[in-house]
CSV table of N, CA and C in Angstrom, one decimal:
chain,number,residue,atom,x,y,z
T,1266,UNK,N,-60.5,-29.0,12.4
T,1266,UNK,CA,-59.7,-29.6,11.4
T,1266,UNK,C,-58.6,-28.7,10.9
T,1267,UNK,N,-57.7,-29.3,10.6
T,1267,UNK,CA,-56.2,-28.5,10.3
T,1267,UNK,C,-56.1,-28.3,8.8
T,1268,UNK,N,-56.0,-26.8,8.4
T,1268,UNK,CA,-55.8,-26.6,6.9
T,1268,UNK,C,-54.6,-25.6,6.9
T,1269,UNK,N,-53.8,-26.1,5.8
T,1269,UNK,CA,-52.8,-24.9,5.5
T,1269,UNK,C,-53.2,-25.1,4.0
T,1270,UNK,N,-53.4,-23.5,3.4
T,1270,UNK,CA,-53.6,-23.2,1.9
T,1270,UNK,C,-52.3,-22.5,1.8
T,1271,UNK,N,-51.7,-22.8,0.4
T,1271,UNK,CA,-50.6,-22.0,0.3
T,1271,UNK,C,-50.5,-20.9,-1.1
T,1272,UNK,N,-50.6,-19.8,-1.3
T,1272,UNK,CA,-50.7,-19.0,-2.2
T,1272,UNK,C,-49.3,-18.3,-3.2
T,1273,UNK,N,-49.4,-17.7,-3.8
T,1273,UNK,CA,-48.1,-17.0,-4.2
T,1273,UNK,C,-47.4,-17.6,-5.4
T,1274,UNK,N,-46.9,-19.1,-5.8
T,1274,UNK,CA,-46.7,-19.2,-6.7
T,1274,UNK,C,-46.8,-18.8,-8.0
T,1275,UNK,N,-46.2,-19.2,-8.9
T,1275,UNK,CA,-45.5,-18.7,-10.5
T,1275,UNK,C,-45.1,-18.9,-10.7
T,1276,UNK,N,-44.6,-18.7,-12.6
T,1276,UNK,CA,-43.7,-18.5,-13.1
T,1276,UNK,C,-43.0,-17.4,-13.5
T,1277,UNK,N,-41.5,-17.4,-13.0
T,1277,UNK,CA,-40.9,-16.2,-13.1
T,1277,UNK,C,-39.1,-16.8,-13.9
T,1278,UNK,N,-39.0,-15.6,-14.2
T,1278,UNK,CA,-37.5,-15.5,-15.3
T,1278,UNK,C,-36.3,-15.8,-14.0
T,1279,UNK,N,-35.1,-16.2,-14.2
T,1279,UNK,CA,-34.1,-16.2,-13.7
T,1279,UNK,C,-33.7,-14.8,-13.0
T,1280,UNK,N,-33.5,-14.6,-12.3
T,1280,UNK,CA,-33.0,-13.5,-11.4
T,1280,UNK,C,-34.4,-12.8,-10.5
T,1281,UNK,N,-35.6,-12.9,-10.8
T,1281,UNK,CA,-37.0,-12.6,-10.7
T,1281,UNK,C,-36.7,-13.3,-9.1
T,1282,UNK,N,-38.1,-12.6,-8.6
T,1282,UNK,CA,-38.6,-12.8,-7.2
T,1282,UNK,C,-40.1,-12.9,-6.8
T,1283,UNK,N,-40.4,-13.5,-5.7
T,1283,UNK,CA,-42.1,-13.9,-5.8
T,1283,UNK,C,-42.1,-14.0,-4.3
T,1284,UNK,N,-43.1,-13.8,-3.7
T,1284,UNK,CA,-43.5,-14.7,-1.9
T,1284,UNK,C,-44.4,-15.1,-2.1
T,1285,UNK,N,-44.0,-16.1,-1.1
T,1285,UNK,CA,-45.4,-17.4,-0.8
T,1285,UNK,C,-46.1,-17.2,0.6
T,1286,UNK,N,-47.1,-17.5,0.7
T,1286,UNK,CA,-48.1,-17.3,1.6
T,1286,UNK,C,-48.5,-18.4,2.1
T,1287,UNK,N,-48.6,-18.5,3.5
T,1287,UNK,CA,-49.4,-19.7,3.6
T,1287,UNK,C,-50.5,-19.8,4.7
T,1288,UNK,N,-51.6,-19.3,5.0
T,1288,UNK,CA,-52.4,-19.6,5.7
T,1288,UNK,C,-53.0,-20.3,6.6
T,1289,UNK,N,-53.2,-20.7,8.0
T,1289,UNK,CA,-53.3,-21.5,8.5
T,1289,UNK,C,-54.7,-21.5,9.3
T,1290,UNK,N,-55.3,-22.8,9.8
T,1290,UNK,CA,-56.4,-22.7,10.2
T,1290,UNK,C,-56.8,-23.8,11.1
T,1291,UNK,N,-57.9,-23.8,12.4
T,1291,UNK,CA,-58.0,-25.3,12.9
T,1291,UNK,C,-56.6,-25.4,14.2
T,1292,UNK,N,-55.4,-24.8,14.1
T,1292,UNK,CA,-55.2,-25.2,15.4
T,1292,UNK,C,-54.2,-23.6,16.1
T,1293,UNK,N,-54.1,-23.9,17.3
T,1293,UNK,CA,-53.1,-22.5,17.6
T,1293,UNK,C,-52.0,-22.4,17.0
T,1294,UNK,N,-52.1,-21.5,16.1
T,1294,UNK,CA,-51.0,-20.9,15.5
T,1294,UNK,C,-50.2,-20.5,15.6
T,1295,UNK,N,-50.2,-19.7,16.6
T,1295,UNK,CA,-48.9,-19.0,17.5
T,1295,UNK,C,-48.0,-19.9,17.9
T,1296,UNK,N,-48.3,-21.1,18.4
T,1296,UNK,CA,-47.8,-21.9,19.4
T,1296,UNK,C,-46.7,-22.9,18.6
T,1297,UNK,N,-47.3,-23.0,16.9
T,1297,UNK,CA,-46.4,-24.2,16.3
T,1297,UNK,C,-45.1,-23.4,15.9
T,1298,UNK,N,-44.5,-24.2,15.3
T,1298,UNK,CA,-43.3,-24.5,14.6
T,1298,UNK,C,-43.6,-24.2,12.7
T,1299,UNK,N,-43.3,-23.2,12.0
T,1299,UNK,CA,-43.9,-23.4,10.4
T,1299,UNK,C,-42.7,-23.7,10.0
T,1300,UNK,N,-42.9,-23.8,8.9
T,1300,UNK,CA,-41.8,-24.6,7.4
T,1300,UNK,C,-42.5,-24.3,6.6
T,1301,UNK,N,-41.4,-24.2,5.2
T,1301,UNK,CA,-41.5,-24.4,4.0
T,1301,UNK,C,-40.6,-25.5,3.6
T,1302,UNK,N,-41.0,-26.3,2.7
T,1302,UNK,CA,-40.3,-27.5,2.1
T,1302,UNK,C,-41.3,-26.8,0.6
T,1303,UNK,N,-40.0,-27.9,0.0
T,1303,UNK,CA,-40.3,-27.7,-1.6
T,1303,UNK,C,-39.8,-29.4,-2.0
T,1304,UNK,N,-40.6,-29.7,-3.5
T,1304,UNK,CA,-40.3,-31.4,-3.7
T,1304,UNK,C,-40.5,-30.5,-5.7
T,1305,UNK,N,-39.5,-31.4,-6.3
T,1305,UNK,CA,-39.0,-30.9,-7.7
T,1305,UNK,C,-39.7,-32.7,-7.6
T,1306,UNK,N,-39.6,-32.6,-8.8
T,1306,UNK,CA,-40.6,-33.9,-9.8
T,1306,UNK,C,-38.5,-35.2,-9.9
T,1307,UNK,N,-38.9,-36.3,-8.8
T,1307,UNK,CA,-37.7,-37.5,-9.0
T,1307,UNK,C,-36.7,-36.7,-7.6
T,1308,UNK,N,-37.4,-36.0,-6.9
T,1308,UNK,CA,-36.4,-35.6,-5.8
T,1308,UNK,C,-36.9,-35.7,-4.4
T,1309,UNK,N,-36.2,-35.6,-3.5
T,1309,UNK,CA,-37.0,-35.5,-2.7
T,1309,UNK,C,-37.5,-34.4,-1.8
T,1310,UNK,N,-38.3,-34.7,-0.9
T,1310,UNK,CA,-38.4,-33.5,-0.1
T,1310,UNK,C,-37.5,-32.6,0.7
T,1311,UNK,N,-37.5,-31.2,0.4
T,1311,UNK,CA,-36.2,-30.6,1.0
T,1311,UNK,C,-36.8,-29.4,1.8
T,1312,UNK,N,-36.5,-29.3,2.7
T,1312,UNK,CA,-36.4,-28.1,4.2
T,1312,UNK,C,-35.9,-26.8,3.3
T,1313,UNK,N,-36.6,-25.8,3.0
T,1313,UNK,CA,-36.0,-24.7,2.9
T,1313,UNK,C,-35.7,-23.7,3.7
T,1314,UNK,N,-36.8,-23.5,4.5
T,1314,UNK,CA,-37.0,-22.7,6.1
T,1314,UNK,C,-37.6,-23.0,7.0
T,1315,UNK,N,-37.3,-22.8,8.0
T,1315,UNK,CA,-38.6,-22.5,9.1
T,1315,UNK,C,-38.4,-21.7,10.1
T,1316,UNK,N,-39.7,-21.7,10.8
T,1316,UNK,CA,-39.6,-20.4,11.6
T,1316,UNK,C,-40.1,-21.1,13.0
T,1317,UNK,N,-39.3,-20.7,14.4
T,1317,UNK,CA,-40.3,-21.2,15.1
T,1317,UNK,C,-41.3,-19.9,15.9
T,1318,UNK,N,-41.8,-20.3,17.1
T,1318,UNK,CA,-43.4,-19.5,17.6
T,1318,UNK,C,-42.4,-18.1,18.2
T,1319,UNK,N,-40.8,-18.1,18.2
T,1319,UNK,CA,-40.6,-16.8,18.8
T,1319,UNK,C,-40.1,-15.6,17.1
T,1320,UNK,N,-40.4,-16.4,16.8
T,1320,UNK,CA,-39.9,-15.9,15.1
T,1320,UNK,C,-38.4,-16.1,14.7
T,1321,UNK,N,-37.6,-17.5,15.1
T,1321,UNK,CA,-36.0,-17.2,15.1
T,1321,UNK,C,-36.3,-18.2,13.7
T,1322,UNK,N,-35.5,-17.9,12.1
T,1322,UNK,CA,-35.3,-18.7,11.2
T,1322,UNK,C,-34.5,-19.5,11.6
T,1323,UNK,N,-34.9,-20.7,10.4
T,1323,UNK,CA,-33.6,-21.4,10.2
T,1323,UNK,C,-33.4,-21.5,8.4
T,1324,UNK,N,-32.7,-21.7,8.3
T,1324,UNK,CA,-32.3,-21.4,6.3
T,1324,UNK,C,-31.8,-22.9,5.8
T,1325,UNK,N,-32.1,-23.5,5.2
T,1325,UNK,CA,-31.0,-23.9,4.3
T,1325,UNK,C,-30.1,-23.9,3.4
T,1326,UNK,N,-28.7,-24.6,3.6
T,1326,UNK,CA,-27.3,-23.9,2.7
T,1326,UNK,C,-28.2,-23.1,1.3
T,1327,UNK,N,-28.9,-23.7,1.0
T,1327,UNK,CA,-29.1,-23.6,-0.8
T,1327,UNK,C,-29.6,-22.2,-1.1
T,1328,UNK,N,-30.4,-21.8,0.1
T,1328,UNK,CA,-31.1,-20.5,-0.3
T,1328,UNK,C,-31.0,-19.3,0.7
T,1329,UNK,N,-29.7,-19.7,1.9
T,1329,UNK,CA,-29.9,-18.4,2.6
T,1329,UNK,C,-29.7,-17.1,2.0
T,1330,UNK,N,-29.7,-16.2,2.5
T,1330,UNK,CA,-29.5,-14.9,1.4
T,1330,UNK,C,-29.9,-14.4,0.8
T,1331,UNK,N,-30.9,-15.5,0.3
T,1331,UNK,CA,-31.4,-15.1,-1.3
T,1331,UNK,C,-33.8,-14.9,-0.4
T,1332,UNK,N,-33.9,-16.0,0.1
T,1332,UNK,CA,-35.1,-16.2,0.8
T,1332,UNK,C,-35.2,-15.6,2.4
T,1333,UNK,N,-36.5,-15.4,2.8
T,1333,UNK,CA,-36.7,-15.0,4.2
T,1333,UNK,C,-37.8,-15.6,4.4
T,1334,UNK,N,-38.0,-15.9,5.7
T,1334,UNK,CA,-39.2,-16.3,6.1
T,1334,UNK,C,-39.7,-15.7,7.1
T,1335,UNK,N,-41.3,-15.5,7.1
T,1335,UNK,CA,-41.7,-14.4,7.9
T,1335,UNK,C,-43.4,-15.2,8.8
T,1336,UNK,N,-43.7,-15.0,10.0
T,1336,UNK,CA,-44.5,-14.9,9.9
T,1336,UNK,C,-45.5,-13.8,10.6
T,1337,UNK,N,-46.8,-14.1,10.4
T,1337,UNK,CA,-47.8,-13.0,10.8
T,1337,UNK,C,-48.9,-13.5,11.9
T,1338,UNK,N,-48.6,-13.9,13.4
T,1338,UNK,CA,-49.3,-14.5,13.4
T,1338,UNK,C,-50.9,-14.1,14.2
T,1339,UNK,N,-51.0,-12.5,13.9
T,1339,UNK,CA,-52.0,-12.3,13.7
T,1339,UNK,C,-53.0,-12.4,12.6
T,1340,UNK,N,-52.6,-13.0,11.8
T,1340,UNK,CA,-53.1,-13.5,10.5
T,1340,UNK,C,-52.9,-14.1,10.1
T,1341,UNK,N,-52.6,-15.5,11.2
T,1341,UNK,CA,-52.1,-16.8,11.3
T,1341,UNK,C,-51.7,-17.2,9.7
T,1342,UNK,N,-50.8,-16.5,9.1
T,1342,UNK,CA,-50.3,-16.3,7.9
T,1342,UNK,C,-49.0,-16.8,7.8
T,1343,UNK,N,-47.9,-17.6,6.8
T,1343,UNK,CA,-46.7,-17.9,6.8
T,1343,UNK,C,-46.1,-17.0,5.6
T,1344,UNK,N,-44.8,-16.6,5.4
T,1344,UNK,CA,-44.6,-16.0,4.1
T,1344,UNK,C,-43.3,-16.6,3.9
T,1345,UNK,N,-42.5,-16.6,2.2
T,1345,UNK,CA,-41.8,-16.8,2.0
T,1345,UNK,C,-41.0,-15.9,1.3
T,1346,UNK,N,-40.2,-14.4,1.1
T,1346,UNK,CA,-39.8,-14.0,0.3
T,1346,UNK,C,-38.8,-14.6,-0.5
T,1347,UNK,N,-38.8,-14.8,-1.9
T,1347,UNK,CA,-37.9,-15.3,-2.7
T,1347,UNK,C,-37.1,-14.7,-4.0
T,1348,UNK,N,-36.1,-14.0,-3.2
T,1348,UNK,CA,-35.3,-13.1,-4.3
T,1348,UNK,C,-34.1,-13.9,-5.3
T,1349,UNK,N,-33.3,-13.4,-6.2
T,1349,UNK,CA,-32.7,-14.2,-7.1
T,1349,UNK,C,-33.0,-15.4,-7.5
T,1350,UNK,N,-33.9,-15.5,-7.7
T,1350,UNK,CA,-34.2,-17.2,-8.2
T,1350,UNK,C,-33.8,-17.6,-9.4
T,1351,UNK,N,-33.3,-18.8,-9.6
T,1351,UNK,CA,-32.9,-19.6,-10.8
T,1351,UNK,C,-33.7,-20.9,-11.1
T,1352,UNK,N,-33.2,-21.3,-12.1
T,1352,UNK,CA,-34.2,-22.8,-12.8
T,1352,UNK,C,-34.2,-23.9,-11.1
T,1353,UNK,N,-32.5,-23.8,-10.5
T,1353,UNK,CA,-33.1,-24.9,-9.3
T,1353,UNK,C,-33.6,-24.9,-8.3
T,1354,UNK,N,-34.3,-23.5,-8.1
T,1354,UNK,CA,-35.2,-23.2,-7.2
T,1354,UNK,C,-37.1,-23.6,-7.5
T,1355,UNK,N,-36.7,-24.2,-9.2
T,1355,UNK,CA,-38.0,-25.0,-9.7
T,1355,UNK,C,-38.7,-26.1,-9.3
T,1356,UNK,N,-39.8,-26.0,-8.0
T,1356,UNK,CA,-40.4,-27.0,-7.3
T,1356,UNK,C,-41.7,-26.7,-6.9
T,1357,UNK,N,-42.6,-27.5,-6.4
T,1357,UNK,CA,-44.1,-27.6,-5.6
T,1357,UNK,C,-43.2,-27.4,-4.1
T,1358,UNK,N,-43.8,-26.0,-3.7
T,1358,UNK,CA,-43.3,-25.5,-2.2
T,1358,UNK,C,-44.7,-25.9,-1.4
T,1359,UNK,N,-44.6,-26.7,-0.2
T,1359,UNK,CA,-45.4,-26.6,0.7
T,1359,UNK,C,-45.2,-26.2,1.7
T,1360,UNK,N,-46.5,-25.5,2.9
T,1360,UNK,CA,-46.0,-25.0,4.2
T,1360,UNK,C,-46.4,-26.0,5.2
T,1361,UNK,N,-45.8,-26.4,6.5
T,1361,UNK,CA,-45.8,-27.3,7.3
T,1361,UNK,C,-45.9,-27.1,8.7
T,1362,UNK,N,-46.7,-27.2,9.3
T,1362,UNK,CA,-46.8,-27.1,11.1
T,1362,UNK,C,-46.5,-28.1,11.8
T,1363,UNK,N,-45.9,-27.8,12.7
T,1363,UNK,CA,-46.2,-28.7,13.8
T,1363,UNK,C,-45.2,-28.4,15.1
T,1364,UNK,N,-45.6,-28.9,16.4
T,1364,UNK,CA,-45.4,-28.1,17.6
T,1364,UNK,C,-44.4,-27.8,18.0
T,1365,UNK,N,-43.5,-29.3,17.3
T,1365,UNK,CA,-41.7,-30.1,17.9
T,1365,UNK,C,-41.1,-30.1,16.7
T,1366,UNK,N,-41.1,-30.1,15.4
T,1366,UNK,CA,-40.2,-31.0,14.7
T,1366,UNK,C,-39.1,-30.0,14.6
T,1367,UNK,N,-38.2,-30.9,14.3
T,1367,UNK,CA,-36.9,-30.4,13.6
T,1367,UNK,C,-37.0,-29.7,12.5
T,1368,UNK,N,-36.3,-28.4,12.7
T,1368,UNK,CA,-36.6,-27.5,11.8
T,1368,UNK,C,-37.0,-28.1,9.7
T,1369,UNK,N,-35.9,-28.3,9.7
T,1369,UNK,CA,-35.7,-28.6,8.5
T,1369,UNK,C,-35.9,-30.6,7.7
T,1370,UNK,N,-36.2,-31.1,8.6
T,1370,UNK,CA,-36.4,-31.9,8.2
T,1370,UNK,C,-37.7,-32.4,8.2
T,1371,UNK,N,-38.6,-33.2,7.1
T,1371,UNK,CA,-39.8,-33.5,6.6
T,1371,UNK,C,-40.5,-34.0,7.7
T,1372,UNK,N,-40.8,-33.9,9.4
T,1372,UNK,CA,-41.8,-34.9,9.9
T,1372,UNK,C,-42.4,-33.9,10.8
T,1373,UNK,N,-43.5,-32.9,9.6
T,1373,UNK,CA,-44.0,-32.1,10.8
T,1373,UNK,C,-45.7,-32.8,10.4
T,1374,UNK,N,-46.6,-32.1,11.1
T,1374,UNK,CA,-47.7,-33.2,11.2
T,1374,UNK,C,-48.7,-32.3,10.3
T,1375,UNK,N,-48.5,-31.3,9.7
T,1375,UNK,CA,-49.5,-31.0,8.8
T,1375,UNK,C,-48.8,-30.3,7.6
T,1376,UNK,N,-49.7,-30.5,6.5
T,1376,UNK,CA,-48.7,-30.2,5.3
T,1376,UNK,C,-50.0,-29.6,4.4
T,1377,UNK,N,-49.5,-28.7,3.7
T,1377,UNK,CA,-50.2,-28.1,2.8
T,1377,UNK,C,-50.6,-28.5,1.0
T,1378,UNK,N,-51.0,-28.3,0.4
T,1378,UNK,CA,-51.5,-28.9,-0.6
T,1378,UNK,C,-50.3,-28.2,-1.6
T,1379,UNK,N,-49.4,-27.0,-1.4
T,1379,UNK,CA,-48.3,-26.7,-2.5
T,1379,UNK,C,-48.8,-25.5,-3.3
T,1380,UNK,N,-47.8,-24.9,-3.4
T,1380,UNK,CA,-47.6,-23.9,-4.8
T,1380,UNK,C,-46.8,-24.1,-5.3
T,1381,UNK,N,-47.0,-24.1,-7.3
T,1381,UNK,CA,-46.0,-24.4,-8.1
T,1381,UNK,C,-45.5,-23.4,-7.8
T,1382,UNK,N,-43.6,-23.4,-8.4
T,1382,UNK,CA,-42.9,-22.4,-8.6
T,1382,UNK,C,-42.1,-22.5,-9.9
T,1383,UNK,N,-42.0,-21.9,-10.9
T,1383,UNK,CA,-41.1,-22.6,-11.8
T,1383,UNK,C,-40.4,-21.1,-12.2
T,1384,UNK,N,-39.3,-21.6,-12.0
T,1384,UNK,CA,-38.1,-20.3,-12.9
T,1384,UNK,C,-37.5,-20.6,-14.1
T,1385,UNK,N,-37.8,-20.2,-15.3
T,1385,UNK,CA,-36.8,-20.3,-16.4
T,1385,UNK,C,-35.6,-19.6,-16.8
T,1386,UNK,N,-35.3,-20.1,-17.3
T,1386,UNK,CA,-33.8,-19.6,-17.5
T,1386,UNK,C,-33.6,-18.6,-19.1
């Protein structure tokens, strides 16, 4: 059975930074595709990164620069560094597997349960 737990969340001040973690379990790790997506409360789900099995990112417009994605996959582990954050970086971040999907967009086949993130201003 397929679990991703995802760790790291908080609340942090505007300009503050935090990484997310995500864990994986149940199938070959090496071999998928990871993501982070994030969902703010009346929005929808949004692609922030992902990484595929040779480690090449992909970013979206909103956060390159500022985020990195990393993974470990001797510790079938996903990470998110997140530097300069502001209030619209305030969402439930989930991590996401799967073997094919399109990087950035929502249809990968396993999804994680979320870490809050909230930045105030």
């Amino acid at each position: 059975q397929v679990h991703l737990v995802e760790s790291g969340g908080g609340s942090v001040q505007a300009g503050g930074s935090l990484r997310l973690s995500c864990v994986g379990s149940g199938f070959t790790y090496s071999t998928y595709k990871m993501a982070w997506f994030r969902q703010a409360p009346g929005k929808e789900r949004e692609g922030v990164a992902s990484i595929d099995n040779n480690h090449r990112p992909t970013y979206a417009d909103s956060v390159r620069g500022r985020f990195t994605i990393s993974r470990d996959n001797t510790k079938n582990t996903l990470y998110l560094r997140m530097n300069s954050l502001g209030p619209e970086d305030t969402a439930m971040y989930l991590c996401a597997a799967d073997r094919y999907a399109d990087s950035l967009r929502p249809y990968y086949d396993y999804w994680g349960q979320g870490t809050q993130v909230t930045v105030s201003s």
